[in-house]
Amino acid sequence: MLITFEGIDGSGKTTQSRKLYEFLRAKGINVSLYREPGGTPLGEELRDILIKRELNERTELLLFESARAQLVLEKLKPDMERGAVVILDRFTDSTLAYQGYGRGLDLELVRRLNEFASFGIKPDITFLLDVEPELAVNRIREKTRFDKLEFLKRVRDGFLEIARGEPERVVVLDTRRGEEEVFQSIVDILSEKFPGKFDF
């Protein structure tokens, strides 16, 4: 099973994905947690390049997809084959939102590359943590080249468009609420949508 967390920088997705990982592990569930880009030695090297260097948008897209392909091969597929619940802090929706809607690259091209790099693996459920970009920018501790306000507005719009297109998979959560309230919503939704898998 694959659970993904999405949202613009400063939305709280990293906090919530970590909380869910710790919660499920405490329940005795076989669970893994990874981040994109990252999760493998190559992925972490590419993450450093992507965050720190100024890159052409095409180079950026291909590096994200390269990191993803390695993560799927090294971690996601083996973990899922042994029955683990895998939690991902970002996946294909982020690439579509950031490089497609945010950078203006062809959406269909991004979708095809996502499919290629992910080996066709799709999330069972995605939690989109939604927040206004103005608030998100104030929350971000370490600024990167992805944190420009106008850019984040386009990315957020992209995420919401993705959610409208796949309402059964993507659950939008307003993170202006308290951290614990948002987390309780996540737990409740998992129990409701997957009653045999998560009986909390």
Coordinates of C-alpha atoms in Angstrom, one line a residue:
M1 CA 0.0 0.0 0.0
L2 CA 1.2 3.5 -0.9
I3 CA 0.2 6.6 1.0
T4 CA 1.5 9.9 -0.3
F5 CA 1.6 13.4 1.3
E6 CA 1.6 16.4 -1.1
G7 CA 1.4 20.2 -0.8
I8 CA 3.5 23.3 -1.3
D9 CA 6.5 23.9 0.9
G10 CA 5.4 25.0 4.3
S11 CA 2.1 23.1 4.2
G12 CA 3.0 20.7 7.0
K13 CA 3.2 17.5 4.9
T14 CA 6.6 16.4 6.2
T15 CA 5.4 16.8 9.8
Q16 CA 2.2 14.8 9.1
S17 CA 3.9 12.0 7.1
R18 CA 6.3 11.5 10.0
K19 CA 3.5 11.5 12.6
L20 CA 1.6 8.9 10.6
Y21 CA 4.8 6.8 10.3
E22 CA 5.3 6.8 14.0
F23 CA 1.6 6.2 14.7
L24 CA 1.5 3.1 12.4
R25 CA 4.8 1.7 13.7
A26 CA 3.5 2.0 17.3
K27 CA 0.4 0.0 16.2
G28 CA 2.7 -2.8 15.0
I29 CA 2.1 -2.2 11.3
N30 CA 4.9 -2.9 8.9
V31 CA 5.6 0.6 7.6
S32 CA 8.3 2.6 5.7
L33 CA 8.8 6.3 5.2
Y34 CA 10.7 8.0 2.4
R35 CA 11.0 11.5 0.9
E36 CA 11.3 12.7 -2.6
P37 CA 13.7 13.5 -3.9
G38 CA 15.8 11.3 -1.7
G39 CA 15.5 8.0 0.1
T40 CA 18.5 6.5 -1.7
P41 CA 22.2 7.6 -1.8
L42 CA 21.7 8.8 -5.4
G43 CA 18.4 10.5 -4.5
E44 CA 20.0 12.4 -1.7
E45 CA 22.8 13.6 -3.9
L46 CA 20.3 14.7 -6.5
R47 CA 18.2 16.4 -3.8
D48 CA 21.2 18.5 -2.8
I49 CA 21.8 19.6 -6.5
L50 CA 18.1 20.4 -7.0
I51 CA 17.8 22.5 -3.9
K52 CA 21.1 24.4 -4.2
R53 CA 21.7 24.9 -7.9
E54 CA 20.0 27.1 -10.4
L55 CA 18.8 24.7 -13.1
N56 CA 17.0 24.8 -16.4
E57 CA 13.4 23.6 -15.9
R58 CA 14.0 20.6 -18.2
T59 CA 17.1 19.6 -16.3
E60 CA 15.1 20.0 -13.1
L61 CA 12.3 17.7 -14.3
L62 CA 14.7 15.0 -15.5
L63 CA 16.7 15.0 -12.2
F64 CA 13.5 14.6 -10.2
E65 CA 12.4 11.7 -12.4
S66 CA 15.9 10.1 -12.1
A67 CA 15.7 10.3 -8.3
R68 CA 12.2 8.8 -8.4
A69 CA 13.2 5.8 -10.6
Q70 CA 16.0 4.9 -8.2
L71 CA 13.7 5.2 -5.1
V72 CA 11.1 3.0 -6.7
L73 CA 13.6 0.3 -7.7
E74 CA 15.6 0.3 -4.5
K75 CA 12.9 0.9 -1.9
L76 CA 9.3 1.2 -2.9
K77 CA 8.9 -2.0 -5.0
P78 CA 10.8 -4.2 -2.5
D79 CA 8.9 -2.8 0.5
M80 CA 5.5 -3.1 -1.2
E81 CA 6.3 -6.6 -2.4
R82 CA 6.9 -7.7 1.2
G83 CA 3.6 -6.2 2.3
A84 CA 4.7 -3.0 3.9
V85 CA 2.7 0.2 4.0
V86 CA 4.9 2.8 2.3
I87 CA 4.5 6.5 3.2
L88 CA 6.0 9.0 0.8
D89 CA 6.6 12.7 1.5
R90 CA 6.0 13.8 -2.2
F91 CA 5.6 11.7 -5.3
T92 CA 4.4 12.2 -8.9
D93 CA 1.8 14.9 -8.0
S94 CA 4.5 17.2 -6.8
T95 CA 6.3 16.9 -10.2
L96 CA 3.1 17.7 -12.1
A97 CA 2.3 20.6 -9.8
Y98 CA 5.8 22.1 -9.5
Q99 CA 7.4 21.4 -12.9
G100 CA 4.1 21.3 -14.9
Y101 CA 1.8 23.9 -13.4
G102 CA 4.6 25.9 -11.7
R103 CA 7.3 25.9 -14.3
G104 CA 5.0 25.7 -17.3
L105 CA 6.3 22.5 -18.8
D106 CA 3.9 20.4 -20.9
L107 CA 1.5 18.6 -18.6
E108 CA 1.2 15.5 -20.7
L109 CA 4.9 15.2 -21.0
V110 CA 5.3 15.4 -17.2
R111 CA 2.6 12.7 -16.8
R112 CA 4.3 10.4 -19.2
L113 CA 7.7 10.8 -17.5
N114 CA 6.0 10.3 -14.1
E115 CA 4.5 7.0 -15.3
F116 CA 7.9 5.9 -16.7
A117 CA 9.9 6.8 -13.6
S118 CA 7.4 5.4 -11.2
F119 CA 7.1 2.1 -13.1
G120 CA 3.4 2.6 -13.1
I121 CA 3.0 2.6 -9.3
K122 CA 0.2 4.8 -8.1
P123 CA -0.8 5.9 -4.6
D124 CA -3.7 4.2 -2.9
I125 CA -4.5 7.5 -1.2
T126 CA -3.0 11.0 -1.3
F127 CA -3.3 13.6 1.4
L128 CA -3.0 17.1 -0.1
L129 CA -2.2 19.5 2.7
D130 CA -3.5 22.8 1.5
V131 CA -2.5 26.2 2.8
E132 CA -2.4 29.7 1.3
P133 CA 1.1 30.5 -0.1
E134 CA 1.4 33.7 1.9
L135 CA 1.1 31.7 5.1
A136 CA 3.3 28.9 3.9
V137 CA 6.2 31.2 3.0
N138 CA 6.1 32.5 6.6
R139 CA 6.3 28.9 7.9
I140 CA 9.3 27.9 5.9
R141 CA 12.5 27.8 8.0
E142 CA 15.1 27.1 5.3
K143 CA 14.4 29.1 2.1
T144 CA 15.1 27.5 -1.3
R145 CA 14.6 28.6 -4.9
F146 CA 11.2 26.9 -4.9
D147 CA 9.8 29.2 -2.2
K148 CA 8.9 32.3 -4.4
L149 CA 5.4 33.5 -3.7
E150 CA 4.1 33.8 -7.2
F151 CA 5.6 30.4 -8.1
L152 CA 3.9 28.7 -5.1
K153 CA 0.6 30.2 -6.1
R154 CA 0.8 28.5 -9.4
V155 CA 1.9 25.2 -7.7
R156 CA -1.0 25.4 -5.3
D157 CA -3.4 25.9 -8.1
G158 CA -1.9 22.9 -9.8
F159 CA -2.3 20.7 -6.8
L160 CA -6.0 21.7 -6.4
E161 CA -6.6 21.0 -10.1
I162 CA -5.1 17.5 -9.6
A163 CA -7.4 17.0 -6.6
R164 CA -10.5 18.0 -8.6
G165 CA -9.5 15.5 -11.3
E166 CA -9.1 12.6 -8.9
P167 CA -11.4 13.1 -5.9
E168 CA -11.5 9.4 -4.9
R169 CA -7.7 9.3 -4.4
V170 CA -6.8 12.9 -3.3
V171 CA -8.1 14.1 0.0
V172 CA -7.6 17.9 0.6
L173 CA -7.0 18.9 4.2
D174 CA -6.9 22.5 5.3
T175 CA -3.7 22.9 7.4
R176 CA -4.7 26.2 8.9
R177 CA -6.2 24.0 11.6
G178 CA -4.1 22.7 14.4
E179 CA -1.5 20.0 13.8
E180 CA -3.2 17.5 16.0
E181 CA -6.6 18.2 14.4
V182 CA -5.2 17.6 10.9
F183 CA -3.6 14.4 12.1
Q184 CA -6.8 13.1 13.6
S185 CA -8.5 13.7 10.3
I186 CA -5.8 11.6 8.5
V187 CA -6.3 8.7 10.9
D188 CA -10.1 8.9 10.6
I189 CA -10.0 9.0 6.8
L190 CA -7.7 5.9 6.7
S191 CA -10.0 4.0 9.0
E192 CA -13.0 4.9 6.9
K193 CA -11.5 4.2 3.5
F194 CA -9.6 1.1 4.4
P195 CA -11.6 -0.6 7.2
G196 CA -9.8 -4.0 6.9
K197 CA -6.4 -2.5 6.8
F198 CA -6.6 0.2 9.4
D199 CA -8.8 -0.5 12.4
F200 CA -7.8 2.2 14.9

